[in-house]
Coordinates of C-alpha atoms in Angstrom, one line a residue:
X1 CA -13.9 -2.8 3.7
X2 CA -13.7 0.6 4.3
X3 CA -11.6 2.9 1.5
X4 CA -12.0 0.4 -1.1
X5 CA -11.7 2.3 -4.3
X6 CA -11.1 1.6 -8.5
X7 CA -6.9 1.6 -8.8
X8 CA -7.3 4.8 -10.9
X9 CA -8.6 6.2 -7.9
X10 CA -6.2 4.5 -5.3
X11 CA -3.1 6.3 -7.5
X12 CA -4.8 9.8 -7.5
X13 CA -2.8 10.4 -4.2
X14 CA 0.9 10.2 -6.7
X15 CA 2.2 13.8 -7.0
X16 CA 4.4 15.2 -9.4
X17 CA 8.1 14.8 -7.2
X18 CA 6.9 12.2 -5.5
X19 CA 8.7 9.0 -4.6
X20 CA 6.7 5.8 -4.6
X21 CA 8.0 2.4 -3.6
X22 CA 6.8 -0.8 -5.5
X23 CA 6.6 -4.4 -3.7
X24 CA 9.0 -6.7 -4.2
X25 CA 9.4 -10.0 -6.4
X26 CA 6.4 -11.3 -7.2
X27 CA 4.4 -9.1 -5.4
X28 CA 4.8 -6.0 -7.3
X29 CA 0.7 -5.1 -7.5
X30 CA 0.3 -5.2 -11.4
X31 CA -3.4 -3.1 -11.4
X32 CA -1.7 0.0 -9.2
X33 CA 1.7 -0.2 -11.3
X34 CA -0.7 0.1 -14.8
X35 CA -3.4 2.5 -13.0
X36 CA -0.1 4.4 -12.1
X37 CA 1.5 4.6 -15.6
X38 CA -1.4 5.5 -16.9
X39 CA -1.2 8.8 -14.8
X40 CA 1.8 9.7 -17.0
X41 CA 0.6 12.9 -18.9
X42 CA -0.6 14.4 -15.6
X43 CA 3.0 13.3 -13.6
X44 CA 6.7 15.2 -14.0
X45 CA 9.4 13.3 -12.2
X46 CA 7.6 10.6 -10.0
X47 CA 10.6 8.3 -8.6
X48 CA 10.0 5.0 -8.3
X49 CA 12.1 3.1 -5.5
X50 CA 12.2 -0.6 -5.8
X51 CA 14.0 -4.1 -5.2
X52 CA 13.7 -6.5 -8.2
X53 CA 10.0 -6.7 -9.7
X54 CA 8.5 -9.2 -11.7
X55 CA 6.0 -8.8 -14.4
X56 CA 5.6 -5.6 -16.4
X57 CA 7.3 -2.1 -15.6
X58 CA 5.4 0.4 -18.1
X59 CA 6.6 3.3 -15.9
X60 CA 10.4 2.3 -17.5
X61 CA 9.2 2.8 -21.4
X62 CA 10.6 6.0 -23.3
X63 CA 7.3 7.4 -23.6
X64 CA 7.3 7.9 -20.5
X65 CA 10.7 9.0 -19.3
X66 CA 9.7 12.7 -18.1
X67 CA 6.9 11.2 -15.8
X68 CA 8.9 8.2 -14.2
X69 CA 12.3 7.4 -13.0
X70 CA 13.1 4.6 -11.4
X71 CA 15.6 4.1 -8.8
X72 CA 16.8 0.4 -8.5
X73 CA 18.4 -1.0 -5.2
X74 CA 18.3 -4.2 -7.5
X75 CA 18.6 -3.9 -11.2
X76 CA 16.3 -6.7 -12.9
X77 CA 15.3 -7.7 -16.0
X78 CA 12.3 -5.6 -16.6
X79 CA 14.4 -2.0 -15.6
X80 CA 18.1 -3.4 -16.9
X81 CA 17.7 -1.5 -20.1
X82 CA 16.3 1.5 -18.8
X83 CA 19.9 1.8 -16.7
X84 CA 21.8 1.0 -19.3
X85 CA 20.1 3.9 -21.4
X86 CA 20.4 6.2 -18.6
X87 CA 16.7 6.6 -18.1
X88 CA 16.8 4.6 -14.5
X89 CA 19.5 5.1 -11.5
X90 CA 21.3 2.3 -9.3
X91 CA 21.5 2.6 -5.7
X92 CA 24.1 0.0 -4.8
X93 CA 23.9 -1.1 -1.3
X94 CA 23.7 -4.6 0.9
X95 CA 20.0 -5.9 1.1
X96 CA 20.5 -5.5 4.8
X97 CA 20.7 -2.1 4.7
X98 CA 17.6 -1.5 2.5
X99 CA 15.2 -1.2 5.5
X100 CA 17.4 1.3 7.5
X101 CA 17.5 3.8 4.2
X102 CA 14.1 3.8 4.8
X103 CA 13.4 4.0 8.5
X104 CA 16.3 6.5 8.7
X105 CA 14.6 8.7 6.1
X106 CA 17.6 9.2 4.2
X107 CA 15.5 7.6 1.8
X108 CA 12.0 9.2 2.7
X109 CA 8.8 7.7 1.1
X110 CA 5.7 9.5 -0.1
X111 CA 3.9 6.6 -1.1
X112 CA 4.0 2.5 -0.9
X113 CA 1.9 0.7 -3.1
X114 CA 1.8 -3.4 -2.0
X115 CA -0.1 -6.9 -2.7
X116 CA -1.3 -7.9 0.3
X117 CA -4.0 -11.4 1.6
X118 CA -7.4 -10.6 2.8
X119 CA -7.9 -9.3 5.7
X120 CA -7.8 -12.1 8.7
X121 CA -11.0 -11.9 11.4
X122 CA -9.1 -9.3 13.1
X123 CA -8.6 -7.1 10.8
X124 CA -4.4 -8.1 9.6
X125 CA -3.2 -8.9 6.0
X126 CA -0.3 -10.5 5.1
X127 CA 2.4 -9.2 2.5
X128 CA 2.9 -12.5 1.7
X129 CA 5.6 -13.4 -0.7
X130 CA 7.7 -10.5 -0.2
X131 CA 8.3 -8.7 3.3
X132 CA 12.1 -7.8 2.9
X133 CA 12.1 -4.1 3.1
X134 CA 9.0 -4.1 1.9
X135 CA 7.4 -4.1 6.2
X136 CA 10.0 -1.0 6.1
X137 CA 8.6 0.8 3.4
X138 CA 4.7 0.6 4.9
X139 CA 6.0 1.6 8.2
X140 CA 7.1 4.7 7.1
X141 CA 5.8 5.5 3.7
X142 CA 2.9 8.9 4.2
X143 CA 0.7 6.8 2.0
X144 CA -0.1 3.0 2.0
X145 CA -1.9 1.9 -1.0
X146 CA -2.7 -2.2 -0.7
X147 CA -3.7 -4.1 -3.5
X148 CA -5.8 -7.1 -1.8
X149 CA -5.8 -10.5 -3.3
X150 CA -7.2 -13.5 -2.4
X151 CA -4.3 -15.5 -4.3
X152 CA -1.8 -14.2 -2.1
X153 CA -0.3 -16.5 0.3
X154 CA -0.9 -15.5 4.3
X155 CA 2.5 -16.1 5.4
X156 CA 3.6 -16.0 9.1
X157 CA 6.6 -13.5 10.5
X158 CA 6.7 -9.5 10.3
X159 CA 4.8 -9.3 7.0
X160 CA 1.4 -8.8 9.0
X161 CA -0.2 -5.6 8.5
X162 CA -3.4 -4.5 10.3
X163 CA -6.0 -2.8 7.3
X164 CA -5.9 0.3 9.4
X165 CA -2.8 0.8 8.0
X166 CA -3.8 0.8 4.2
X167 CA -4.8 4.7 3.1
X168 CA -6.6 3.6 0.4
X169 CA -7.5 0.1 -0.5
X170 CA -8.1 -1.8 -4.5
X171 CA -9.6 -5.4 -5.3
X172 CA -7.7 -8.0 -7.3
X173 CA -7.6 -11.6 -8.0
X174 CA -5.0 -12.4 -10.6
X175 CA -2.7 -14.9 -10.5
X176 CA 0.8 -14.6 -8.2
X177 CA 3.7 -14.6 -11.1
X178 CA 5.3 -17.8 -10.8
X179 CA 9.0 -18.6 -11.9
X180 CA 9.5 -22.0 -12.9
X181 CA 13.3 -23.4 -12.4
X182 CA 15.1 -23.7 -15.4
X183 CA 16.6 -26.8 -16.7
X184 CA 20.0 -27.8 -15.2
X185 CA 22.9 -27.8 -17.4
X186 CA 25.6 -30.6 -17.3
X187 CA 27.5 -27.6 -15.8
X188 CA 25.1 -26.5 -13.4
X189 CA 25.0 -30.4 -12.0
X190 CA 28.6 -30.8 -11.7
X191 CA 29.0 -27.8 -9.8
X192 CA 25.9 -28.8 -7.4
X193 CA 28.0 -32.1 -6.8
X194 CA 31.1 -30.7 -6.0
X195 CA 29.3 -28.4 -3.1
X196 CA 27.1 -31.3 -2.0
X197 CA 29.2 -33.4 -1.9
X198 CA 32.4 -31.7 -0.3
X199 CA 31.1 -28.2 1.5
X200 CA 27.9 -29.0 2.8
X201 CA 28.1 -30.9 6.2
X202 CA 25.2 -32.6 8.0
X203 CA 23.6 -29.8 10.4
X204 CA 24.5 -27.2 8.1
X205 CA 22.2 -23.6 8.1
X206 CA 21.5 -22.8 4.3
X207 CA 21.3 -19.7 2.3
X208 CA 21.0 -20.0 -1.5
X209 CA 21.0 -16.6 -3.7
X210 CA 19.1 -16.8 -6.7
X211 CA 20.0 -19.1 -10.1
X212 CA 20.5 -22.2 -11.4
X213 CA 22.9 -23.6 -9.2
X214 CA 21.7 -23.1 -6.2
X215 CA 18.8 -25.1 -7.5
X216 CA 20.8 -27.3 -8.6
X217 CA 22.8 -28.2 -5.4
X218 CA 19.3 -28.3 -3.5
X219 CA 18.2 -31.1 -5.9
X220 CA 21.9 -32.9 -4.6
X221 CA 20.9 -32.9 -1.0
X222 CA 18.7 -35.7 -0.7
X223 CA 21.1 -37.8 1.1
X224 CA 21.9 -35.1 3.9
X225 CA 20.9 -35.2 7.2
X226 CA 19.2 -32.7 9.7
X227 CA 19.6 -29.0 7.4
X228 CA 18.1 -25.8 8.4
X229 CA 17.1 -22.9 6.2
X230 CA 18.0 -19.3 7.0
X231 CA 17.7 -17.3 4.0
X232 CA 17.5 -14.0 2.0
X233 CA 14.9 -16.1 -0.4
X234 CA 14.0 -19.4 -1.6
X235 CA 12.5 -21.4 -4.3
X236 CA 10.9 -24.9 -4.9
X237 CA 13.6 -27.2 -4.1
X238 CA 13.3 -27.0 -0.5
X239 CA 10.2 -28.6 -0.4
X240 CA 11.3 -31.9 -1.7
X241 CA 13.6 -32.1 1.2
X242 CA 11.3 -30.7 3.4
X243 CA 8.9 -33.5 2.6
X244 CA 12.1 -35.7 2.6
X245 CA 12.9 -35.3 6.0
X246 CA 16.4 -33.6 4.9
X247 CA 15.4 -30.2 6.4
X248 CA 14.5 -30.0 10.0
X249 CA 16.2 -27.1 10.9
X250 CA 16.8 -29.2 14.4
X251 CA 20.4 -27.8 15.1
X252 CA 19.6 -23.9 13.7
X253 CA 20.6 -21.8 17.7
X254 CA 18.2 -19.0 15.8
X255 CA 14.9 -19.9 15.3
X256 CA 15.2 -23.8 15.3
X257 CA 13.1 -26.0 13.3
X258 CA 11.6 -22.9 11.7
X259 CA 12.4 -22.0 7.6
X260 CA 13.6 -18.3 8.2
X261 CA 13.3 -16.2 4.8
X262 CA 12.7 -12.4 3.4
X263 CA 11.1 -13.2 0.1
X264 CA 10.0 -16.2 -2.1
X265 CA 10.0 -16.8 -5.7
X266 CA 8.8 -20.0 -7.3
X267 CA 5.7 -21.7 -8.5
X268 CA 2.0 -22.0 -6.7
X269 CA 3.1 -25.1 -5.4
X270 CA 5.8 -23.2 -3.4
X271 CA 2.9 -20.4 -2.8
X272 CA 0.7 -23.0 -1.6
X273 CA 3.1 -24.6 0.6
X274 CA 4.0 -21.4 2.3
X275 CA 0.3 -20.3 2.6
X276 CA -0.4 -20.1 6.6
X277 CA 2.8 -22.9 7.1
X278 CA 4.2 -22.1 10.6
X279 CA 7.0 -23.8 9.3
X280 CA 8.3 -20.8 7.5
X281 CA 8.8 -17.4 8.6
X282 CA 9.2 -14.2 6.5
X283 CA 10.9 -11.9 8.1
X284 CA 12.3 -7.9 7.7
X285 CA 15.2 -8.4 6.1
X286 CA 16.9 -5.9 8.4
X287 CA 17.3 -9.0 10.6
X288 CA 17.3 -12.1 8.3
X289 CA 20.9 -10.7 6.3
X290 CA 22.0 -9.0 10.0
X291 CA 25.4 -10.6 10.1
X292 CA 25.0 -11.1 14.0
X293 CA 21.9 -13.4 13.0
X294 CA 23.2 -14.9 10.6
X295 CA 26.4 -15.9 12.5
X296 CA 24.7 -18.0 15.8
X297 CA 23.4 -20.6 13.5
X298 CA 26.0 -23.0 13.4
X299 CA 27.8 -24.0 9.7
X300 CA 26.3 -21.9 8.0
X301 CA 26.6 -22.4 4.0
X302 CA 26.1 -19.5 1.8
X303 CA 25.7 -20.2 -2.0
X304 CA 26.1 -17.3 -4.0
X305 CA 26.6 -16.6 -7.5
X306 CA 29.1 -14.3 -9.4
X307 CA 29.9 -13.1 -12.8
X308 CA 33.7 -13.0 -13.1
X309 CA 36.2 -14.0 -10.0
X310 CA 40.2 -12.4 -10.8
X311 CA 43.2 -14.1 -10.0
X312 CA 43.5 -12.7 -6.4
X313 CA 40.1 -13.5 -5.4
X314 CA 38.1 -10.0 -6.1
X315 CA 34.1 -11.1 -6.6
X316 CA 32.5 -9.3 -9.2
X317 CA 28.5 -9.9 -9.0
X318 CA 26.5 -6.7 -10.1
X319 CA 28.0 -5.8 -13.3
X320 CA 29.7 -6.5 -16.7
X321 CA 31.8 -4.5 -17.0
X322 CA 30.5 -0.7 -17.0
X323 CA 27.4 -2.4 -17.3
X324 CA 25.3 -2.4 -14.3
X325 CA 23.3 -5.8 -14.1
X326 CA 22.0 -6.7 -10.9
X327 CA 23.1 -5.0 -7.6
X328 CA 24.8 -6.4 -4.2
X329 CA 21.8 -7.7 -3.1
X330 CA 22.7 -10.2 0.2
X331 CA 25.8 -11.5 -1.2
X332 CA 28.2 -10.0 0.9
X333 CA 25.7 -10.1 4.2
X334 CA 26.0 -13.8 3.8
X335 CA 29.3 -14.3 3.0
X336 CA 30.8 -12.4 6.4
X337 CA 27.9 -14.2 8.0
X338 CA 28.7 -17.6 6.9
X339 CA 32.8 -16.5 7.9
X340 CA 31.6 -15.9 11.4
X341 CA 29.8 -19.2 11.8
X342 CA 31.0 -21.6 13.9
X343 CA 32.1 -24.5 11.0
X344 CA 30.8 -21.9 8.5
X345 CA 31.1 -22.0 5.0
X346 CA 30.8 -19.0 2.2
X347 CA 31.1 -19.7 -1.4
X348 CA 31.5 -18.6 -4.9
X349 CA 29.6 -20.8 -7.2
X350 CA 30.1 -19.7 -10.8
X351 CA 30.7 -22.0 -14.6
X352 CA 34.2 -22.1 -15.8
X353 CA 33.3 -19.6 -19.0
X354 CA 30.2 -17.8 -20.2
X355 CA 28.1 -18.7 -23.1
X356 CA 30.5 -17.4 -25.2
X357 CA 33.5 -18.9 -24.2
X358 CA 35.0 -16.5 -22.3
X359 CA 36.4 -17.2 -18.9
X360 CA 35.6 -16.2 -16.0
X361 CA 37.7 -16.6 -13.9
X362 CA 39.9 -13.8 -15.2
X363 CA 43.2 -12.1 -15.1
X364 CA 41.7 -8.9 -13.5
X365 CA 38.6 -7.9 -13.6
X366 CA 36.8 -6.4 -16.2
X367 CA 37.3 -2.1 -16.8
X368 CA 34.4 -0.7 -14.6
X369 CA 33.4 -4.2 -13.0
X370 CA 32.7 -3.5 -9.2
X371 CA 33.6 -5.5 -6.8
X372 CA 31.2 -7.3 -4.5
X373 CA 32.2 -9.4 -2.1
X374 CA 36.4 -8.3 -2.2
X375 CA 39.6 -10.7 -1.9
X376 CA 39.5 -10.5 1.9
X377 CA 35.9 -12.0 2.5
X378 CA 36.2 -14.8 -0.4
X379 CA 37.2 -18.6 1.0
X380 CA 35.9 -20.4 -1.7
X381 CA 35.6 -20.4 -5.1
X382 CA 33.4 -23.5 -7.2
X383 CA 33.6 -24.3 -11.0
X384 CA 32.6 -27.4 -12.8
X385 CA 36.2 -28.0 -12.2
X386 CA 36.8 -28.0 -8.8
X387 CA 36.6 -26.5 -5.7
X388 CA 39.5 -23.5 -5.0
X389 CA 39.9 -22.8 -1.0
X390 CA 41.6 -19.0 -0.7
X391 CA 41.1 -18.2 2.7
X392 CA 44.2 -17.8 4.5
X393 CA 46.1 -18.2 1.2
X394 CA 48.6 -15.5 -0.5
X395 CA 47.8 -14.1 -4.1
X396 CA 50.4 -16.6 -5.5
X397 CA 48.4 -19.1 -4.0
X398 CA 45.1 -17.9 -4.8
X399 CA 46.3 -17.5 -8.3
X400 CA 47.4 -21.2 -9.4
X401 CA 44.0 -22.3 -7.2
X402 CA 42.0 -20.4 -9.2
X403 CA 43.7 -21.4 -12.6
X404 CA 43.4 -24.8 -11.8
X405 CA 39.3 -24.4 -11.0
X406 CA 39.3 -21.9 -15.0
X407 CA 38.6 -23.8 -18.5
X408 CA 41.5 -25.7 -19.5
X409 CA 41.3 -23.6 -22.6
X410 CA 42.0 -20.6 -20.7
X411 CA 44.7 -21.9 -18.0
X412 CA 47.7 -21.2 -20.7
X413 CA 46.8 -17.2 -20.4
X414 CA 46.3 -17.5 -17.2
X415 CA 49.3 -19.1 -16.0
X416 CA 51.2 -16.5 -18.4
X417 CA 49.9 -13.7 -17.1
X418 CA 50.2 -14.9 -13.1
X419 CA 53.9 -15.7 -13.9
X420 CA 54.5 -12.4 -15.2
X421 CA 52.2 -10.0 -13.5
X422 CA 51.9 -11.9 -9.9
X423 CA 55.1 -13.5 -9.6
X424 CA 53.2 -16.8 -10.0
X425 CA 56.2 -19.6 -10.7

């Protein structure tokens, strides 16, 4: 391969000023992220653009704070503290959107640095687990640096790349970081069976955001019939009903039979499965969260987590608080999407309290909480103790709904304060 070059090398193109984008998920390339950091003492002010990473993010240490700054679209764990400390910047904005920041050059690139397969006969990688906006970003980026590893799943969709494309080229063959699903809680279960059992209909589209409980209500479908995937991401638990015969994606009007997604995140089994599977197809995620997509698949059922839902039905997802946490991600793509859909269905999956006891569905939300998906898109709202519809229904309404779904321990406040505040009798 031509331009194949030592990662130290590779990064020599990163300017002081410069803005460099880092691949998505699982893919971030690990050797070009540490070949990168290492740069610091030469660097002032390198902004680095990114989605959720997993794995290591030197260029977020103190050390190194006058070099790098990143600039999350999604806060995770491995920049969370750097926000918090003022040393990293959120860009909220809906995952749809991501793409057209980037082709628009509002958001203008100097340099993309991916994990991409071998190149094919004909001369085309793959990006694998992670297109999203990460197709986006090497369209327009000035400089395209590809880390190419053999471990990387060739996935079909737009996540081809012709090696022409790559500036500058390294050589890799670590291991894909793999996320393995976290034990279900008695909590997590019970919610799972009250979606399963109640919201999801035979023929249904899927789209699960990331945590527990989507897992969990994947590992409740087994008895369904006839379900098609189109989502912003998926893990394991589509496979079993893949191998099950439960997803066939037979009645999907939008790419039927096919498992439509932007990015994976799971285990090599789920890398392995999706390795060169023309059943799945990793798309731009300009057009898997475009709510005109979204909405011609028929019953479509959007599974979305939250951190605190208030009395009238406002979604708070992205942070505690002041505290910035994750970021808007798809939520709210799916959500209208789902809306639109003919028999669709969009829901707030959430436990009754947090950790430490304190509810969440609350009286208003907390002092600097934003608001992701607001009291006019909501329809419903799942706790381990029941399902609350709000579409179509009045705050008074939404209120006792909602206190009926909260911790017993908490209803007392709650009904006090919707009697008093909201008129709730």
């Amino acid at each position: 391969m031509q331009n194949l070059v030592s990662p130290a090398e590779a990064v020599k193109v990163i300017e002081s000023g410069d803005r460099v984008f880092i691949h998505s998920a699982c893919a971030a390339p690990k050797l070009l992220i540490q070949a990168m950091t290492n740069r610091a003492a030469e660097l002032k002010n390198v902004e680095i653009v990114q989605l959720h990473t997993e794995g290591p993010a030197p260029y977020t240490d103190e050390k190194v704070k006058d070099s790098f700054r990143v600039n999350a679209l999604f806060i995770g764990g491995n920049v969370r503290r750097a926000v918090w400390e003022g040393r990293a910047d959120y860009i909220p904005i809906f995952l749809s959107e991501v793409p057209i920041l980037f082709r628009s050059r509002r958001l203008p690139l100097n340099v993309a640095m991916v994990q991409v397969s071998p190149p094919d006969r004909h001369g085309f990688c793959s990006l694998g687990i992670s297109v999203d906006a990460t197709r986006a970003a090497v369209e327009v980026a000035d400089h395209v640096i590809a880390q190419i590893n053999p471990q990387m799943p060739r996935t079909h969709g737009d996540g081809l790349v012709h090696i022409s494309k790559f500036d500058s080229m390294v050589e890799s063959n670590e291991a894909i970081p793999e996320i393995f699903p976290a034990e279900q809680t008695a909590i997590e279960i019970a919610i799972a069976k009250l979606i399963s059992q109640n919201l999801v209909e035979d023929r249904a589209t899927l789209q699960m955001g990331i945590g527990a409980i989507p897992d969990a209500v994947l590992a409740q479908l087994g008895g369904h019939k006839d379900l098609g995937i189109h989502t912003e991401m998926f893990a394991e638990g589509v496979i079993d009903l893949v191998e099950k015969g439960v997803i066939t994606g037979k009645y999907k009007k939008v790419h039927p039979g096919i498992i439509v997604t932007g990015f994976l995140m799971g285990t090599r089994r789920l890398y392995d499965f999706v390795d060169d599977n023309p059943l799945v197809r990793a798309l731009d995620i300009e057009y898997v969260n475009d709510v005109h997509i979204i909405r011609r698949n028929p019953r479509v059922t959007a599974i979305n987590s939250a951190i605190e839902v208030d009395l009238t039905g406002q979604v708070s997802s992205d942070s505690i608080g002041t505290k910035f946490y994750s970021g808007v991600g798809g939520q709210m793509d799916f959500i209208r999407g789902a809306s639109l859909s003919q028999g669709g269905k969009p829901i707030i999956a959430l436990p009754s309290v947090t950790s430490k006891g304190v509810s969440r569905i609350s009286k208003f939300l907390n002092q600097g909480a934003g608001v992701v998906t607001t009291r006019a898109h909501v329809h419903y709202v799942v706790t381990e103790y029941g399902i609350a519809e709000l579409y179509g229904k009045n705050i008074r309404q939404r209120a006792k709904n909602l206190i009926e779904i909260a911790h017993p321990d908490h209803r007392e406040e709650l009904d006090k304060y919707a009697f008093e505040v909201l008129k709730v009798h």
